[in-house]
mmCIF file of C-alpha atoms and ligand atoms in Angstrom:
data_model
loop_
_atom_site.group_PDB
_atom_site.id
_atom_site.type_symbol
_atom_site.label_atom_id
_atom_site.label_comp_id
_atom_site.label_asym_id
_atom_site.label_seq_id
_atom_site.Cartn_x
_atom_site.Cartn_y
_atom_site.Cartn_z
ATOM 1 C CA MET A 171 14.803 8.152 3.364
ATOM 2 C CA THR A 172 16.002 4.550 3.622
ATOM 3 C CA GLN A 173 16.479 2.558 0.396
ATOM 4 C CA ARG A 174 17.289 -0.938 -0.765
ATOM 5 C CA GLN A 175 17.657 -2.333 -4.213
ATOM 6 C CA PHE A 176 15.974 -5.628 -5.313
ATOM 7 C CA GLY A 177 17.008 -6.270 -8.917
ATOM 8 C CA ASN A 178 15.847 -3.221 -10.895
ATOM 9 C CA VAL A 179 13.494 -2.003 -8.200
ATOM 10 C CA THR A 180 14.253 0.415 -5.369
ATOM 11 C CA VAL A 181 12.239 -0.150 -2.191
ATOM 12 C CA GLU A 182 12.287 2.896 0.097
ATOM 13 C CA THR A 183 10.705 4.281 3.261
ATOM 14 C CA VAL A 184 9.772 7.839 4.166
ATOM 15 C CA GLN A 185 7.792 9.484 6.896
ATOM 16 C CA GLY A 186 4.913 11.532 5.536
ATOM 17 C CA ASP A 187 1.441 11.749 4.109
ATOM 18 C CA ILE A 188 0.411 9.251 1.422
ATOM 19 C CA ALA A 189 -1.873 11.895 -0.101
ATOM 20 C CA ASN A 190 1.060 14.261 -0.678
ATOM 21 C CA GLN A 191 3.499 12.253 -2.845
ATOM 22 C CA PRO A 192 3.479 14.226 -6.124
ATOM 23 C CA ASP A 193 6.406 12.359 -7.705
ATOM 24 C CA LEU A 194 4.613 8.971 -7.739
ATOM 25 C CA ASP A 195 2.431 7.592 -10.587
ATOM 26 C CA ALA A 196 0.158 5.783 -8.143
ATOM 27 C CA ILE A 197 -0.658 5.719 -4.457
ATOM 28 C CA VAL A 198 -2.330 2.880 -2.607
ATOM 29 C CA ASN A 199 -5.419 3.373 -0.434
ATOM 30 C CA ALA A 200 -6.075 1.366 2.767
ATOM 31 C CA ALA A 201 -9.691 1.159 1.717
ATOM 32 C CA ASN A 202 -12.986 -0.117 3.171
ATOM 33 C CA ALA A 203 -14.922 -2.880 1.355
ATOM 34 C CA GLU A 204 -17.411 -0.400 -0.191
ATOM 35 C CA LEU A 205 -14.592 1.905 -1.434
ATOM 36 C CA ARG A 206 -16.211 4.865 0.355
ATOM 37 C CA MET A 207 -14.398 7.802 1.881
ATOM 38 C CA GLY A 208 -13.803 6.495 5.477
ATOM 39 C CA GLY A 209 -11.102 7.769 7.893
ATOM 40 C CA GLY A 210 -7.295 7.426 8.172
ATOM 41 C CA VAL A 211 -5.526 6.924 4.827
ATOM 42 C CA ALA A 212 -8.824 6.603 2.934
ATOM 43 C CA GLY A 213 -10.111 9.882 4.347
ATOM 44 C CA ALA A 214 -6.850 11.717 3.470
ATOM 45 C CA ILE A 215 -6.850 10.327 -0.082
ATOM 46 C CA HIS A 216 -10.535 10.995 -0.784
ATOM 47 C CA ARG A 217 -10.291 14.552 0.649
ATOM 48 C CA ALA A 218 -7.326 15.338 -1.605
ATOM 49 C CA ALA A 219 -8.846 13.631 -4.657
ATOM 50 C CA GLY A 220 -12.303 15.212 -4.407
ATOM 51 C CA PRO A 221 -15.751 13.612 -4.725
ATOM 52 C CA GLY A 222 -15.080 12.213 -8.222
ATOM 53 C CA LEU A 223 -12.936 9.476 -6.651
ATOM 54 C CA GLU A 224 -15.783 8.079 -4.589
ATOM 55 C CA GLN A 225 -18.158 8.308 -7.578
ATOM 56 C CA GLU A 226 -15.716 6.287 -9.671
ATOM 57 C CA CYS A 227 -14.989 3.793 -6.892
ATOM 58 C CA ILE A 228 -18.366 2.806 -5.485
ATOM 59 C CA PRO A 229 -19.406 0.791 -8.614
ATOM 60 C CA LEU A 230 -16.055 -1.105 -8.368
ATOM 61 C CA GLY A 231 -16.949 -2.421 -4.878
ATOM 62 C CA PRO A 232 -17.577 -4.190 -2.671
ATOM 63 C CA ILE A 233 -14.160 -5.834 -2.585
ATOM 64 C CA LYS A 234 -12.918 -8.689 -0.320
ATOM 65 C CA PRO A 235 -9.957 -8.735 2.094
ATOM 66 C CA GLY A 236 -6.750 -9.186 0.129
ATOM 67 C CA GLN A 237 -8.225 -7.703 -3.085
ATOM 68 C CA ALA A 238 -7.107 -4.607 -4.988
ATOM 69 C CA VAL A 239 -8.780 -2.418 -7.659
ATOM 70 C CA ILE A 240 -7.492 0.581 -9.612
ATOM 71 C CA SER A 241 -9.030 3.989 -10.283
ATOM 72 C CA GLY A 242 -7.935 7.400 -11.568
ATOM 73 C CA GLY A 243 -6.311 9.980 -9.265
ATOM 74 C CA HIS A 244 -8.832 12.786 -9.848
ATOM 75 C CA HIS A 245 -7.473 15.900 -8.112
ATOM 76 C CA LEU A 246 -4.504 14.043 -6.631
ATOM 77 C CA PRO A 247 -1.102 14.680 -8.176
ATOM 78 C CA ASN A 248 -0.958 10.939 -8.971
ATOM 79 C CA ALA A 249 -2.528 9.478 -12.110
ATOM 80 C CA HIS A 250 -3.854 6.372 -10.294
ATOM 81 C CA VAL A 251 -5.070 5.151 -6.950
ATOM 82 C CA ILE A 252 -4.972 1.411 -6.146
ATOM 83 C CA HIS A 253 -7.470 0.529 -3.437
ATOM 84 C CA CYS A 254 -6.728 -2.456 -1.202
ATOM 85 C CA LEU A 255 -8.890 -3.980 1.506
ATOM 86 C CA GLY A 256 -6.575 -5.192 4.247
ATOM 87 C CA PRO A 257 -7.611 -7.831 6.826
ATOM 88 C CA VAL A 258 -9.131 -6.757 10.143
ATOM 89 C CA TYR A 259 -6.640 -8.221 12.661
ATOM 90 C CA GLY A 260 -8.252 -11.043 14.679
ATOM 91 C CA ARG A 261 -11.203 -11.368 12.313
ATOM 92 C CA ASP A 262 -10.189 -11.919 8.687
ATOM 93 C CA LYS A 263 -7.997 -15.013 8.628
ATOM 94 C CA PRO A 264 -5.296 -15.970 7.824
ATOM 95 C CA GLU A 265 -4.277 -12.337 8.313
ATOM 96 C CA GLU A 266 -0.758 -12.861 6.976
ATOM 97 C CA LYS A 267 -1.940 -14.356 3.667
ATOM 98 C CA LEU A 268 -4.604 -11.687 3.206
ATOM 99 C CA LEU A 269 -2.161 -8.845 3.944
ATOM 100 C CA ALA A 270 0.406 -10.334 1.547
ATOM 101 C CA SER A 271 -2.317 -10.640 -1.090
ATOM 102 C CA CYS A 272 -3.004 -6.897 -0.861
ATOM 103 C CA TYR A 273 0.599 -6.003 -1.712
ATOM 104 C CA ARG A 274 0.926 -8.685 -4.384
ATOM 105 C CA GLU A 275 -2.336 -7.726 -6.123
ATOM 106 C CA ALA A 276 -1.565 -4.024 -5.945
ATOM 107 C CA LEU A 277 1.924 -4.480 -7.428
ATOM 108 C CA LEU A 278 0.673 -6.722 -10.259
ATOM 109 C CA LEU A 279 -2.153 -4.247 -11.030
ATOM 110 C CA ALA A 280 0.392 -1.384 -11.053
ATOM 111 C CA ASP A 281 2.685 -3.282 -13.389
ATOM 112 C CA GLN A 282 -0.144 -4.125 -15.764
ATOM 113 C CA ASN A 283 -1.039 -0.452 -15.948
ATOM 114 C CA GLY A 284 2.519 0.723 -16.751
ATOM 115 C CA ILE A 285 3.040 2.370 -13.388
ATOM 116 C CA VAL A 286 6.731 3.030 -12.657
ATOM 117 C CA ALA A 287 6.608 4.573 -9.158
ATOM 118 C CA ILE A 288 4.087 3.539 -6.494
ATOM 119 C CA GLY A 289 3.575 4.449 -2.826
ATOM 120 C CA PHE A 290 1.986 2.351 -0.069
ATOM 121 C CA PRO A 291 0.764 3.155 3.424
ATOM 122 C CA ALA A 292 1.074 0.447 6.090
ATOM 123 C CA ILE A 293 -2.170 -1.281 5.175
ATOM 124 C CA SER A 294 -4.306 -2.656 8.110
ATOM 125 C CA THR A 295 -2.085 -1.113 10.817
ATOM 126 C CA GLY A 296 -4.523 1.650 11.843
ATOM 127 C CA ILE A 297 -8.223 1.128 12.398
ATOM 128 C CA PHE A 298 -7.875 -2.566 11.383
ATOM 129 C CA GLY A 299 -5.458 -3.203 14.273
ATOM 130 C CA TYR A 300 -2.609 -5.224 12.654
ATOM 131 C CA PRO A 301 0.459 -4.843 14.922
ATOM 132 C CA ILE A 302 3.054 -2.760 13.046
ATOM 133 C CA GLU A 303 6.006 -5.117 13.603
ATOM 134 C CA GLU A 304 4.130 -8.139 12.262
ATOM 135 C CA ALA A 305 2.736 -6.143 9.378
ATOM 136 C CA ALA A 306 6.149 -4.767 8.435
ATOM 137 C CA ASP A 307 7.640 -8.291 8.221
ATOM 138 C CA VAL A 308 4.837 -9.671 6.034
ATOM 139 C CA THR A 309 4.722 -6.567 3.873
ATOM 140 C CA LEU A 310 8.384 -6.218 3.085
ATOM 141 C CA LYS A 311 8.915 -9.961 2.533
ATOM 142 C CA THR A 312 6.039 -9.989 0.065
ATOM 143 C CA VAL A 313 7.249 -6.930 -1.795
ATOM 144 C CA ALA A 314 10.784 -8.245 -2.071
ATOM 145 C CA GLU A 315 9.410 -11.552 -3.461
ATOM 146 C CA VAL A 316 7.103 -9.949 -5.991
ATOM 147 C CA VAL A 317 9.245 -7.067 -7.412
ATOM 148 C CA PRO A 318 11.807 -9.161 -9.392
ATOM 149 C CA GLY A 319 8.941 -10.426 -11.599
ATOM 150 C CA LEU A 320 7.677 -6.932 -12.549
ATOM 151 C CA SER A 321 8.380 -5.244 -15.886
ATOM 152 C CA ASN A 322 7.373 -1.605 -15.299
ATOM 153 C CA VAL A 323 7.493 -0.853 -11.599
ATOM 154 C CA ARG A 324 10.891 0.590 -10.571
ATOM 155 C CA THR A 325 10.189 2.397 -7.284
ATOM 156 C CA VAL A 326 8.127 1.129 -4.312
ATOM 157 C CA ARG A 327 7.863 3.734 -1.540
ATOM 158 C CA PHE A 328 6.416 3.075 1.907
ATOM 159 C CA VAL A 329 4.977 6.267 3.336
ATOM 160 C CA LEU A 330 4.740 5.881 7.109
ATOM 161 C CA PHE A 331 2.776 8.295 9.206
ATOM 162 C CA SER A 332 5.025 8.324 12.282
ATOM 163 C CA GLU A 333 8.801 8.207 12.857
ATOM 164 C CA SER A 334 8.307 5.117 15.005
ATOM 165 C CA ASP A 335 6.424 3.260 12.267
ATOM 166 C CA LYS A 336 9.179 4.266 9.814
ATOM 167 C CA ALA A 337 11.826 2.865 12.202
ATOM 168 C CA VAL A 338 9.932 -0.473 12.342
ATOM 169 C CA PHE A 339 9.712 -0.643 8.497
ATOM 170 C CA ASP A 340 13.411 0.299 8.218
ATOM 171 C CA ARG A 341 14.423 -2.521 10.523
ATOM 172 C CA ALA A 342 12.318 -5.044 8.564
ATOM 173 C CA LEU A 343 13.657 -3.732 5.225
ATOM 174 C CA MET A 344 17.296 -4.038 6.378
ATOM 175 C CA ALA A 345 16.645 -7.536 7.826
ATOM 176 C CA LEU A 346 15.585 -8.990 4.468
ATOM 177 C CA PRO A 347 18.138 -11.267 2.772
ATOM 178 C CA ALA A 348 19.638 -9.966 -0.497
ATOM 179 C CA ASP A 349 18.152 -12.778 -2.579
ATOM 180 C CA LEU A 350 14.678 -14.009 -1.830
HETATM 181 N N1 AR6 B 59 -0.490 8.957 5.217
HETATM 182 C C1 AR6 B 59 0.187 7.860 5.532
HETATM 183 N N2 AR6 B 59 -0.172 6.986 6.523
HETATM 184 C C2 AR6 B 59 -1.309 7.280 7.211
HETATM 185 C C3 AR6 B 59 -2.089 8.424 6.894
HETATM 186 C C4 AR6 B 59 -1.648 9.288 5.881
HETATM 187 N N3 AR6 B 59 -2.335 10.385 5.513
HETATM 188 N N4 AR6 B 59 -3.163 8.420 7.757
HETATM 189 C C5 AR6 B 59 -3.053 7.325 8.565
HETATM 190 N N5 AR6 B 59 -1.929 6.649 8.228
HETATM 191 P P1 AR6 B 59 -5.805 3.199 8.378
HETATM 192 P P2 AR6 B 59 -6.472 0.369 7.997
HETATM 193 C C6 AR6 B 59 -1.395 5.369 8.770
HETATM 194 O O1 AR6 B 59 -6.645 3.242 9.627
HETATM 195 O O2 AR6 B 59 -5.903 -0.020 9.313
HETATM 196 C C7 AR6 B 59 -10.529 3.585 7.045
HETATM 197 O O3 AR6 B 59 -11.547 4.230 7.722
HETATM 198 C C8 AR6 B 59 -1.942 4.928 10.097
HETATM 199 O O4 AR6 B 59 -1.212 5.469 11.141
HETATM 200 O O5 AR6 B 59 -5.970 4.336 7.426
HETATM 201 O O6 AR6 B 59 -6.168 -0.483 6.781
HETATM 202 C C9 AR6 B 59 -11.022 2.772 5.861
HETATM 203 O O7 AR6 B 59 -12.188 3.345 5.377
HETATM 204 C C10 AR6 B 59 -1.739 3.412 9.983
HETATM 205 O O8 AR6 B 59 -0.363 3.065 10.315
HETATM 206 O O9 AR6 B 59 -6.061 1.850 7.538
HETATM 207 C C11 AR6 B 59 -11.213 1.404 6.422
HETATM 208 O O10 AR6 B 59 -12.498 1.204 6.991
HETATM 209 C C12 AR6 B 59 -1.917 3.106 8.502
HETATM 210 O O11 AR6 B 59 -1.771 4.372 7.848
HETATM 211 C C13 AR6 B 59 -10.193 1.266 7.555
HETATM 212 O O12 AR6 B 59 -9.938 2.630 7.958
HETATM 213 C C14 AR6 B 59 -3.234 2.493 8.084
HETATM 214 O O13 AR6 B 59 -4.298 3.103 8.849
HETATM 215 C C15 AR6 B 59 -8.882 0.696 7.058
HETATM 216 O O14 AR6 B 59 -8.059 0.479 8.164
#
């Protein structure tokens, strides 16, 4: 695990499965607009949560790129799931602003719901095609900017599927200035 402190908030990276993070209050889903099961992260989260998650989510959709909504965790070990629709790289523009909006909205929603520890996957970097290096820079810069203004969130964990994606996030995390 790699960690950095931004005010009262620890930002950390691990390699693993976002659907298997039992010590977090909330996990974030790289969702589709309709908030249906899907593949990748969404498939893993919906499989672990059970069909009640999709039943709760469908009436909350459709959502737009950059938007986030919150639901219960159902059979997940986490009390909440925050569903974000990332931009499709090359289609939903400006990608950078829309990706930043996902992280900002998810963190604000978490804070409003009293969530202390939250885990994110690398939104948009799978099926949606966002290059991992570019995504890591936008993501970590946004998180470091937003976390000093939060009252409840104390841990932000990035759960990366591969060692190589974790290495990219680690480099971007370490490259951030101490004060943003
Ligand atoms: N835990 C952590 N990271 C994962 C996991 C997992 N279990 N599975 C995949 N990743 P993606 P997107 C990584 O495709 O690009 C879905 O079908 C993966 O390697 O899940 O935002 C939805 O329904 C990649 O780095 O999300 C949407 O239609 C990252 O998580 C669409 O895909 C995101 O990959 C969303 O595409």
